[in-house]
């Protein structure tokens, strides 16, 4: 693509290790926003954002990425060791419980999309969030296991690998 001084709007895709790649540049913000909407619909698992990003500033331009989500306790230490600037703040108990529920969804989605080589890691992450949720709500693991057994007796497990195709009312 020919990049002129007028292509100042860029769609950027974030990669691991704080890397980013410019996907496309645009003269008009409206064009960039429309392309971004299409990209987000087509590639839901990818992280794209729109930036004012003039040519020649790639080396010095710093990107602030907003997260506003629960992270593990050692993340600030890891970011500091990588010389990454960041901001954190403690949550109230109510905010923490709500963030844990959001994290359950996030980790379950990652486990559902994981390949076989990464499934154990994603399940371990999910289990960590489940343990934190149990602790936050004062629930004992044996209470959950007892409830699981009761539901297994009432509704069965998944050992028969059944798929429900249809019902009639």
Short mmCIF file of N, CA and C in Angstrom, two decimals:
data_model
loop_
_atom_site.label_atom_id
_atom_site.label_comp_id
_atom_site.label_asym_id
_atom_site.label_seq_id
_atom_site.Cartn_x
_atom_site.Cartn_y
_atom_site.Cartn_z
N UNK A 1 0.84 -1.17 0.00
CA UNK A 1 0.00 0.00 0.00
C UNK A 1 0.89 1.23 0.00
N UNK A 2 0.53 2.21 -0.80
CA UNK A 2 1.26 3.46 -0.87
C UNK A 2 0.81 4.34 0.30
N UNK A 3 1.74 4.69 1.20
CA UNK A 3 1.41 5.50 2.37
C UNK A 3 1.84 6.93 2.10
N UNK A 4 0.86 7.82 2.08
CA UNK A 4 1.16 9.23 1.89
C UNK A 4 1.05 9.94 3.23
N UNK A 5 1.50 11.19 3.31
CA UNK A 5 1.37 11.94 4.56
C UNK A 5 -0.08 12.14 4.98
N UNK A 6 -1.01 11.85 4.08
CA UNK A 6 -2.43 12.04 4.40
C UNK A 6 -3.07 10.80 5.01
N UNK A 7 -2.37 9.66 5.00
CA UNK A 7 -2.90 8.44 5.61
C UNK A 7 -2.56 8.46 7.10
N UNK A 8 -3.35 9.19 7.88
CA UNK A 8 -3.02 9.41 9.28
C UNK A 8 -3.83 8.56 10.25
N UNK A 9 -4.85 7.86 9.78
CA UNK A 9 -5.64 6.98 10.64
C UNK A 9 -5.20 5.55 10.36
N UNK A 10 -4.93 4.82 11.42
CA UNK A 10 -4.43 3.45 11.25
C UNK A 10 -5.24 2.50 12.12
N UNK A 11 -5.48 1.31 11.57
CA UNK A 11 -6.02 0.21 12.36
C UNK A 11 -4.82 -0.62 12.78
N UNK A 12 -4.72 -0.83 14.08
CA UNK A 12 -3.58 -1.54 14.66
C UNK A 12 -4.08 -2.81 15.31
N UNK A 13 -3.36 -3.91 15.10
CA UNK A 13 -3.65 -5.18 15.76
C UNK A 13 -2.58 -5.42 16.81
N UNK A 14 -3.01 -5.70 18.03
CA UNK A 14 -2.08 -5.97 19.11
C UNK A 14 -1.68 -7.44 19.09
N UNK A 15 -0.39 -7.68 19.27
CA UNK A 15 0.18 -9.01 19.29
C UNK A 15 0.74 -9.30 20.68
N UNK A 16 1.16 -10.55 20.94
CA UNK A 16 1.76 -10.85 22.24
C UNK A 16 3.03 -10.02 22.48
N UNK A 17 3.43 -9.94 23.73
CA UNK A 17 4.65 -9.25 24.15
C UNK A 17 4.63 -7.76 23.78
N UNK A 18 3.46 -7.14 23.91
CA UNK A 18 3.31 -5.70 23.67
C UNK A 18 3.70 -5.28 22.26
N UNK A 19 3.65 -6.18 21.31
CA UNK A 19 3.94 -5.86 19.91
C UNK A 19 2.64 -5.42 19.25
N UNK A 20 2.78 -4.67 18.16
CA UNK A 20 1.60 -4.26 17.39
C UNK A 20 1.99 -4.17 15.92
N UNK A 21 0.98 -4.33 15.09
CA UNK A 21 1.20 -4.24 13.65
C UNK A 21 0.10 -3.37 13.06
N UNK A 22 0.49 -2.50 12.14
CA UNK A 22 -0.48 -1.66 11.44
C UNK A 22 -1.13 -2.51 10.35
N UNK A 23 -2.44 -2.68 10.44
CA UNK A 23 -3.18 -3.50 9.49
C UNK A 23 -3.47 -2.70 8.22
N UNK A 24 -3.88 -1.44 8.39
CA UNK A 24 -4.21 -0.61 7.25
C UNK A 24 -4.20 0.84 7.68
N UNK A 25 -4.01 1.75 6.72
CA UNK A 25 -4.04 3.19 6.98
C UNK A 25 -5.11 3.84 6.11
N UNK A 26 -5.62 4.96 6.61
CA UNK A 26 -6.71 5.64 5.92
C UNK A 26 -6.52 7.14 5.96
N UNK A 27 -7.08 7.81 4.95
CA UNK A 27 -7.06 9.27 4.93
C UNK A 27 -8.14 9.83 5.84
N UNK A 28 -9.29 9.17 5.87
CA UNK A 28 -10.42 9.68 6.64
C UNK A 28 -10.74 8.74 7.81
N UNK A 29 -11.05 9.36 8.95
CA UNK A 29 -11.39 8.57 10.13
C UNK A 29 -12.63 7.72 9.88
N UNK A 30 -13.61 8.25 9.18
CA UNK A 30 -14.85 7.50 8.93
C UNK A 30 -14.56 6.21 8.16
N UNK A 31 -13.64 6.26 7.20
CA UNK A 31 -13.26 5.06 6.45
C UNK A 31 -12.61 4.04 7.39
N UNK A 32 -11.74 4.54 8.25
CA UNK A 32 -11.04 3.66 9.19
C UNK A 32 -12.04 3.01 10.16
N UNK A 33 -12.99 3.80 10.65
CA UNK A 33 -13.98 3.27 11.59
C UNK A 33 -14.84 2.19 10.95
N UNK A 34 -15.23 2.40 9.70
CA UNK A 34 -16.04 1.39 9.00
C UNK A 34 -15.25 0.10 8.82
N UNK A 35 -14.00 0.22 8.41
CA UNK A 35 -13.15 -0.96 8.25
C UNK A 35 -12.95 -1.68 9.59
N UNK A 36 -12.78 -0.90 10.66
CA UNK A 36 -12.62 -1.48 12.00
C UNK A 36 -13.85 -2.27 12.41
N UNK A 37 -15.04 -1.74 12.13
CA UNK A 37 -16.28 -2.47 12.45
C UNK A 37 -16.33 -3.80 11.71
N UNK A 38 -15.95 -3.79 10.44
CA UNK A 38 -15.95 -5.02 9.65
C UNK A 38 -14.94 -6.01 10.22
N UNK A 39 -13.75 -5.54 10.53
CA UNK A 39 -12.72 -6.42 11.09
C UNK A 39 -13.17 -7.05 12.41
N UNK A 40 -13.76 -6.25 13.27
CA UNK A 40 -14.19 -6.75 14.58
C UNK A 40 -15.30 -7.79 14.44
N UNK A 41 -16.17 -7.61 13.44
CA UNK A 41 -17.22 -8.62 13.21
C UNK A 41 -16.63 -9.90 12.62
N UNK A 42 -15.67 -9.75 11.72
CA UNK A 42 -15.11 -10.90 11.01
C UNK A 42 -14.11 -11.68 11.86
N UNK A 43 -13.35 -11.00 12.69
CA UNK A 43 -12.29 -11.64 13.48
C UNK A 43 -12.49 -11.28 14.94
N UNK A 44 -13.47 -11.92 15.58
CA UNK A 44 -13.85 -11.56 16.95
C UNK A 44 -12.76 -11.84 17.97
N UNK A 45 -11.89 -12.79 17.71
CA UNK A 45 -10.86 -13.14 18.68
C UNK A 45 -9.62 -12.26 18.61
N UNK A 46 -9.58 -11.35 17.65
CA UNK A 46 -8.40 -10.50 17.48
C UNK A 46 -8.65 -9.13 18.09
N UNK A 47 -7.57 -8.48 18.51
CA UNK A 47 -7.65 -7.21 19.20
C UNK A 47 -7.20 -6.08 18.27
N UNK A 48 -8.17 -5.34 17.73
CA UNK A 48 -7.87 -4.22 16.83
C UNK A 48 -8.27 -2.91 17.51
N UNK A 49 -7.57 -1.84 17.17
CA UNK A 49 -7.94 -0.52 17.65
C UNK A 49 -7.62 0.50 16.57
N UNK A 50 -8.22 1.67 16.71
CA UNK A 50 -8.02 2.75 15.75
C UNK A 50 -7.14 3.82 16.40
N UNK A 51 -6.13 4.26 15.67
CA UNK A 51 -5.21 5.26 16.20
C UNK A 51 -4.95 6.36 15.18
N UNK A 52 -4.69 7.55 15.68
CA UNK A 52 -4.14 8.61 14.84
C UNK A 52 -2.64 8.33 14.82
N UNK A 53 -2.12 7.98 13.66
CA UNK A 53 -0.80 7.36 13.59
C UNK A 53 -0.08 7.86 12.33
N UNK A 54 0.41 9.09 12.31
CA UNK A 54 1.05 9.63 11.10
C UNK A 54 2.28 8.82 10.68
N UNK A 55 2.59 8.79 9.39
CA UNK A 55 3.79 8.09 8.91
C UNK A 55 5.03 8.66 9.57
N UNK A 56 6.00 7.79 9.85
CA UNK A 56 7.25 8.22 10.45
C UNK A 56 7.25 8.23 11.96
N UNK A 57 6.10 8.03 12.59
CA UNK A 57 6.04 8.04 14.05
C UNK A 57 6.00 6.64 14.64
N UNK A 58 6.12 5.61 13.83
CA UNK A 58 6.00 4.24 14.32
C UNK A 58 6.98 3.93 15.44
N UNK A 59 8.20 4.43 15.38
CA UNK A 59 9.23 4.08 16.35
C UNK A 59 9.02 4.76 17.69
N UNK A 60 8.39 5.94 17.70
CA UNK A 60 8.28 6.69 18.95
C UNK A 60 6.88 6.71 19.53
N UNK A 61 5.89 6.27 18.80
CA UNK A 61 4.51 6.37 19.23
C UNK A 61 4.22 5.30 20.28
N UNK A 62 3.74 5.71 21.45
CA UNK A 62 3.40 4.78 22.52
C UNK A 62 1.89 4.56 22.52
N UNK A 63 1.48 3.33 22.65
CA UNK A 63 0.07 2.98 22.64
C UNK A 63 -0.37 2.63 24.06
N UNK A 64 -1.40 3.29 24.52
CA UNK A 64 -1.98 2.94 25.81
C UNK A 64 -3.18 2.07 25.54
N UNK A 65 -3.15 0.88 26.05
CA UNK A 65 -4.24 -0.06 25.86
C UNK A 65 -5.02 -0.15 27.17
N UNK A 66 -6.31 0.05 27.08
CA UNK A 66 -7.17 0.00 28.26
C UNK A 66 -7.63 -1.43 28.51
N UNK A 67 -7.57 -1.88 29.75
CA UNK A 67 -8.00 -3.23 30.10
C UNK A 67 -9.21 -3.20 31.05
N UNK A 68 -9.08 -2.52 32.17
CA UNK A 68 -10.14 -2.44 33.17
C UNK A 68 -10.68 -3.81 33.52
N UNK A 69 -9.77 -4.73 33.85
CA UNK A 69 -10.19 -6.08 34.21
C UNK A 69 -9.31 -6.63 35.33
N UNK A 70 -9.81 -7.64 35.98
CA UNK A 70 -9.08 -8.32 37.04
C UNK A 70 -7.86 -9.03 36.47
N UNK A 71 -6.71 -8.87 37.15
CA UNK A 71 -5.50 -9.56 36.74
C UNK A 71 -4.91 -10.29 37.95
N UNK A 72 -4.04 -11.25 37.65
CA UNK A 72 -3.38 -11.99 38.72
C UNK A 72 -2.47 -11.08 39.53
N UNK A 73 -2.18 -11.48 40.77
CA UNK A 73 -1.44 -10.66 41.72
C UNK A 73 -0.03 -10.28 41.26
N UNK A 74 0.62 -11.14 40.48
CA UNK A 74 2.00 -10.87 40.10
C UNK A 74 2.14 -10.09 38.79
N UNK A 75 1.04 -9.74 38.16
CA UNK A 75 1.10 -9.00 36.89
C UNK A 75 1.83 -7.67 37.05
N UNK A 76 1.59 -6.86 38.09
CA UNK A 76 2.37 -5.62 38.22
C UNK A 76 3.88 -5.87 38.32
N UNK A 77 4.27 -6.90 39.05
CA UNK A 77 5.69 -7.26 39.17
C UNK A 77 6.27 -7.66 37.81
N UNK A 78 5.52 -8.44 37.04
CA UNK A 78 5.97 -8.87 35.71
C UNK A 78 6.09 -7.68 34.77
N UNK A 79 5.10 -6.79 34.78
CA UNK A 79 5.14 -5.61 33.92
C UNK A 79 6.32 -4.70 34.29
N UNK A 80 6.57 -4.55 35.59
CA UNK A 80 7.70 -3.75 36.03
C UNK A 80 9.01 -4.34 35.54
N UNK A 81 9.16 -5.64 35.62
CA UNK A 81 10.39 -6.29 35.16
C UNK A 81 10.59 -6.14 33.66
N UNK A 82 9.47 -5.97 32.92
CA UNK A 82 9.54 -5.78 31.47
C UNK A 82 9.59 -4.30 31.10
N UNK A 83 9.70 -3.44 32.12
CA UNK A 83 9.77 -1.99 31.94
C UNK A 83 8.57 -1.44 31.17
N UNK A 84 7.39 -1.97 31.49
CA UNK A 84 6.14 -1.52 30.89
C UNK A 84 5.45 -0.60 31.88
N UNK A 85 5.03 0.56 31.42
CA UNK A 85 4.27 1.47 32.27
C UNK A 85 2.85 0.93 32.39
N UNK A 86 2.25 1.06 33.59
CA UNK A 86 0.91 0.52 33.80
C UNK A 86 0.24 1.24 34.95
N UNK A 87 -1.03 1.01 35.09
CA UNK A 87 -1.79 1.52 36.22
C UNK A 87 -2.67 0.42 36.77
N UNK A 88 -2.71 0.32 38.09
CA UNK A 88 -3.59 -0.63 38.78
C UNK A 88 -4.25 0.08 39.95
N UNK A 89 -5.35 -0.46 40.41
CA UNK A 89 -6.00 0.04 41.61
C UNK A 89 -6.74 -1.11 42.29
N UNK A 90 -6.83 -1.07 43.61
CA UNK A 90 -7.58 -2.12 44.31
C UNK A 90 -9.08 -1.94 44.09
N UNK A 91 -9.81 -3.05 44.15
CA UNK A 91 -11.26 -3.04 43.98
C UNK A 91 -11.94 -3.24 45.32
N UNK A 92 -13.17 -2.78 45.40
CA UNK A 92 -14.00 -3.10 46.56
C UNK A 92 -14.41 -4.57 46.44
N UNK A 93 -14.96 -5.12 47.50
CA UNK A 93 -15.40 -6.51 47.47
C UNK A 93 -16.48 -6.72 46.41
N UNK A 94 -17.39 -5.78 46.30
CA UNK A 94 -18.46 -5.89 45.29
C UNK A 94 -17.88 -5.86 43.88
N UNK A 95 -16.97 -4.93 43.63
CA UNK A 95 -16.32 -4.85 42.32
C UNK A 95 -15.53 -6.12 42.03
N UNK A 96 -14.85 -6.65 43.06
CA UNK A 96 -14.05 -7.86 42.91
C UNK A 96 -14.93 -9.05 42.53
N UNK A 97 -16.05 -9.21 43.20
CA UNK A 97 -16.96 -10.32 42.89
C UNK A 97 -17.50 -10.20 41.47
N UNK A 98 -17.84 -9.00 41.06
CA UNK A 98 -18.32 -8.78 39.70
C UNK A 98 -17.20 -9.07 38.69
N UNK A 99 -15.97 -8.64 38.99
CA UNK A 99 -14.83 -8.87 38.10
C UNK A 99 -14.52 -10.36 37.99
N UNK A 100 -14.68 -11.10 39.08
CA UNK A 100 -14.47 -12.55 39.04
C UNK A 100 -15.47 -13.22 38.11
N UNK A 101 -16.71 -12.78 38.14
CA UNK A 101 -17.72 -13.36 37.25
C UNK A 101 -17.38 -13.08 35.78
N UNK A 102 -16.89 -11.87 35.50
CA UNK A 102 -16.46 -11.55 34.14
C UNK A 102 -15.26 -12.40 33.75
N UNK A 103 -14.35 -12.60 34.70
CA UNK A 103 -13.15 -13.40 34.43
C UNK A 103 -13.52 -14.86 34.18
N UNK A 104 -14.55 -15.37 34.84
CA UNK A 104 -15.03 -16.73 34.57
C UNK A 104 -15.43 -16.87 33.10
N UNK A 105 -16.15 -15.88 32.59
CA UNK A 105 -16.58 -15.91 31.19
C UNK A 105 -15.36 -15.86 30.28
N UNK A 106 -14.43 -14.95 30.56
CA UNK A 106 -13.23 -14.79 29.74
C UNK A 106 -12.41 -16.09 29.70
N UNK A 107 -12.16 -16.67 30.86
CA UNK A 107 -11.34 -17.88 30.92
C UNK A 107 -12.07 -19.08 30.32
N UNK A 108 -13.38 -19.18 30.51
CA UNK A 108 -14.13 -20.28 29.91
C UNK A 108 -14.09 -20.17 28.39
N UNK A 109 -14.19 -18.95 27.85
CA UNK A 109 -14.11 -18.75 26.40
C UNK A 109 -12.73 -19.16 25.89
N UNK A 110 -11.69 -18.77 26.60
CA UNK A 110 -10.33 -19.15 26.19
C UNK A 110 -10.14 -20.66 26.24
N UNK A 111 -10.70 -21.32 27.26
CA UNK A 111 -10.60 -22.77 27.34
C UNK A 111 -11.38 -23.42 26.19
N UNK A 112 -12.54 -22.88 25.88
CA UNK A 112 -13.36 -23.44 24.80
C UNK A 112 -12.66 -23.32 23.45
N UNK A 113 -11.88 -22.27 23.26
CA UNK A 113 -11.21 -22.04 21.97
C UNK A 113 -9.80 -22.61 21.92
N UNK A 114 -9.29 -23.14 23.03
CA UNK A 114 -7.91 -23.61 23.09
C UNK A 114 -7.71 -24.88 22.26
N UNK A 115 -6.53 -24.97 21.67
CA UNK A 115 -6.15 -26.21 21.01
C UNK A 115 -5.70 -27.23 22.05
N UNK A 116 -5.51 -28.45 21.62
CA UNK A 116 -5.12 -29.50 22.57
C UNK A 116 -3.81 -29.19 23.28
N UNK A 117 -2.90 -28.52 22.60
CA UNK A 117 -1.60 -28.21 23.19
C UNK A 117 -1.70 -27.16 24.29
N UNK A 118 -2.77 -26.37 24.31
CA UNK A 118 -2.91 -25.29 25.28
C UNK A 118 -4.08 -25.49 26.23
N UNK A 119 -4.81 -26.58 26.09
CA UNK A 119 -6.02 -26.80 26.86
C UNK A 119 -5.75 -26.90 28.36
N UNK A 120 -4.70 -27.60 28.75
CA UNK A 120 -4.40 -27.76 30.18
C UNK A 120 -4.13 -26.40 30.83
N UNK A 121 -3.37 -25.55 30.15
CA UNK A 121 -3.07 -24.22 30.68
C UNK A 121 -4.35 -23.41 30.84
N UNK A 122 -5.21 -23.44 29.85
CA UNK A 122 -6.45 -22.67 29.92
C UNK A 122 -7.39 -23.21 30.99
N UNK A 123 -7.44 -24.53 31.15
CA UNK A 123 -8.26 -25.11 32.21
C UNK A 123 -7.69 -24.75 33.59
N UNK A 124 -6.37 -24.71 33.71
CA UNK A 124 -5.74 -24.30 34.97
C UNK A 124 -6.11 -22.85 35.30
N UNK A 125 -6.10 -21.97 34.28
CA UNK A 125 -6.50 -20.59 34.50
C UNK A 125 -7.96 -20.51 34.94
N UNK A 126 -8.82 -21.28 34.31
CA UNK A 126 -10.23 -21.30 34.67
C UNK A 126 -10.41 -21.78 36.11
N UNK A 127 -9.68 -22.83 36.46
CA UNK A 127 -9.76 -23.38 37.81
C UNK A 127 -9.30 -22.34 38.85
N UNK A 128 -8.28 -21.57 38.51
CA UNK A 128 -7.79 -20.52 39.41
C UNK A 128 -8.88 -19.49 39.69
N UNK A 129 -9.61 -19.12 38.66
CA UNK A 129 -10.69 -18.15 38.83
C UNK A 129 -11.84 -18.78 39.62
N UNK A 130 -12.12 -20.04 39.39
CA UNK A 130 -13.16 -20.73 40.17
C UNK A 130 -12.77 -20.75 41.65
N UNK A 131 -11.51 -21.09 41.95
CA UNK A 131 -11.05 -21.10 43.35
C UNK A 131 -11.18 -19.72 43.98
N UNK A 132 -10.81 -18.67 43.25
CA UNK A 132 -10.93 -17.30 43.78
C UNK A 132 -12.39 -16.92 44.00
N UNK A 133 -13.27 -17.36 43.10
CA UNK A 133 -14.70 -17.08 43.23
C UNK A 133 -15.27 -17.78 44.46
N UNK A 134 -14.90 -19.03 44.66
CA UNK A 134 -15.34 -19.76 45.85
C UNK A 134 -14.91 -19.04 47.12
N UNK A 135 -13.65 -18.60 47.15
CA UNK A 135 -13.13 -17.90 48.33
C UNK A 135 -13.86 -16.56 48.54
N UNK A 136 -14.11 -15.83 47.47
CA UNK A 136 -14.76 -14.52 47.57
C UNK A 136 -16.17 -14.63 48.12
N UNK A 137 -16.86 -15.71 47.79
CA UNK A 137 -18.24 -15.90 48.24
C UNK A 137 -18.34 -16.80 49.47
N UNK A 138 -17.20 -17.23 50.01
CA UNK A 138 -17.21 -18.07 51.20
C UNK A 138 -17.81 -19.45 50.96
N UNK A 139 -17.62 -19.98 49.79
CA UNK A 139 -18.16 -21.29 49.43
C UNK A 139 -17.03 -22.32 49.55
N UNK A 140 -17.33 -23.43 50.20
CA UNK A 140 -16.35 -24.51 50.33
C UNK A 140 -16.41 -25.40 49.09
N UNK A 141 -15.27 -25.90 48.68
CA UNK A 141 -15.21 -26.75 47.49
C UNK A 141 -16.07 -28.00 47.67
N UNK A 142 -16.11 -28.56 48.90
CA UNK A 142 -16.91 -29.76 49.11
C UNK A 142 -18.41 -29.48 48.94
N UNK A 143 -18.85 -28.22 49.17
CA UNK A 143 -20.24 -27.85 48.90
C UNK A 143 -20.53 -27.96 47.40
N UNK A 144 -19.61 -27.49 46.60
CA UNK A 144 -19.78 -27.54 45.15
C UNK A 144 -19.76 -28.99 44.68
N UNK A 145 -18.85 -29.78 45.21
CA UNK A 145 -18.76 -31.19 44.83
C UNK A 145 -20.03 -31.94 45.21
N UNK A 146 -20.58 -31.64 46.39
CA UNK A 146 -21.83 -32.28 46.80
C UNK A 146 -22.97 -31.89 45.86
N UNK A 147 -23.03 -30.63 45.49
CA UNK A 147 -24.05 -30.16 44.54
C UNK A 147 -23.85 -30.82 43.18
N UNK A 148 -22.60 -30.95 42.77
CA UNK A 148 -22.29 -31.61 41.49
C UNK A 148 -22.78 -33.05 41.51
N UNK A 149 -22.54 -33.77 42.59
CA UNK A 149 -22.98 -35.16 42.69
C UNK A 149 -24.50 -35.26 42.67
N UNK A 150 -25.17 -34.34 43.36
CA UNK A 150 -26.63 -34.35 43.38
C UNK A 150 -27.18 -34.12 41.97
N UNK A 151 -26.61 -33.16 41.25
CA UNK A 151 -27.06 -32.88 39.88
C UNK A 151 -26.74 -34.04 38.95
N UNK A 152 -25.64 -34.72 39.20
CA UNK A 152 -25.28 -35.89 38.40
C UNK A 152 -26.30 -37.00 38.62
N UNK A 153 -26.75 -37.17 39.85
CA UNK A 153 -27.76 -38.18 40.15
C UNK A 153 -29.09 -37.81 39.48
N UNK A 154 -29.47 -36.53 39.58
CA UNK A 154 -30.75 -36.07 39.05
C UNK A 154 -30.77 -35.99 37.52
N UNK A 155 -29.69 -35.49 36.92
CA UNK A 155 -29.70 -35.17 35.48
C UNK A 155 -28.68 -35.96 34.68
N UNK A 156 -27.79 -36.67 35.36
CA UNK A 156 -26.77 -37.44 34.67
C UNK A 156 -25.48 -36.65 34.49
N UNK A 157 -24.48 -37.32 33.92
CA UNK A 157 -23.19 -36.69 33.63
C UNK A 157 -23.13 -36.45 32.12
N UNK A 158 -21.96 -36.52 31.55
CA UNK A 158 -21.79 -36.36 30.11
C UNK A 158 -21.09 -37.57 29.50
N UNK A 159 -21.07 -38.67 30.22
CA UNK A 159 -20.29 -39.84 29.79
C UNK A 159 -20.86 -40.52 28.54
N UNK A 160 -22.16 -40.37 28.28
CA UNK A 160 -22.77 -41.01 27.10
C UNK A 160 -22.60 -40.18 25.83
N UNK A 161 -22.07 -38.99 25.96
CA UNK A 161 -21.76 -38.13 24.80
C UNK A 161 -22.98 -37.87 23.92
N UNK A 162 -24.10 -37.52 24.55
CA UNK A 162 -25.35 -37.32 23.83
C UNK A 162 -25.49 -35.89 23.32
N UNK A 163 -26.07 -35.75 22.14
CA UNK A 163 -26.39 -34.44 21.57
C UNK A 163 -27.89 -34.37 21.37
N UNK A 164 -28.54 -33.39 21.98
CA UNK A 164 -29.98 -33.20 21.81
C UNK A 164 -30.22 -32.55 20.46
N UNK A 165 -31.01 -33.20 19.63
CA UNK A 165 -31.26 -32.69 18.28
C UNK A 165 -32.54 -31.86 18.21
N UNK A 166 -33.59 -32.28 18.87
CA UNK A 166 -34.84 -31.55 18.80
C UNK A 166 -35.77 -31.98 19.90
N UNK A 167 -36.81 -31.18 20.15
CA UNK A 167 -37.90 -31.53 21.05
C UNK A 167 -39.19 -31.02 20.43
N UNK A 168 -40.31 -31.52 20.90
CA UNK A 168 -41.63 -31.02 20.51
C UNK A 168 -42.36 -30.65 21.77
N UNK A 169 -43.08 -29.53 21.71
CA UNK A 169 -43.87 -29.11 22.88
C UNK A 169 -45.29 -29.60 22.77
#
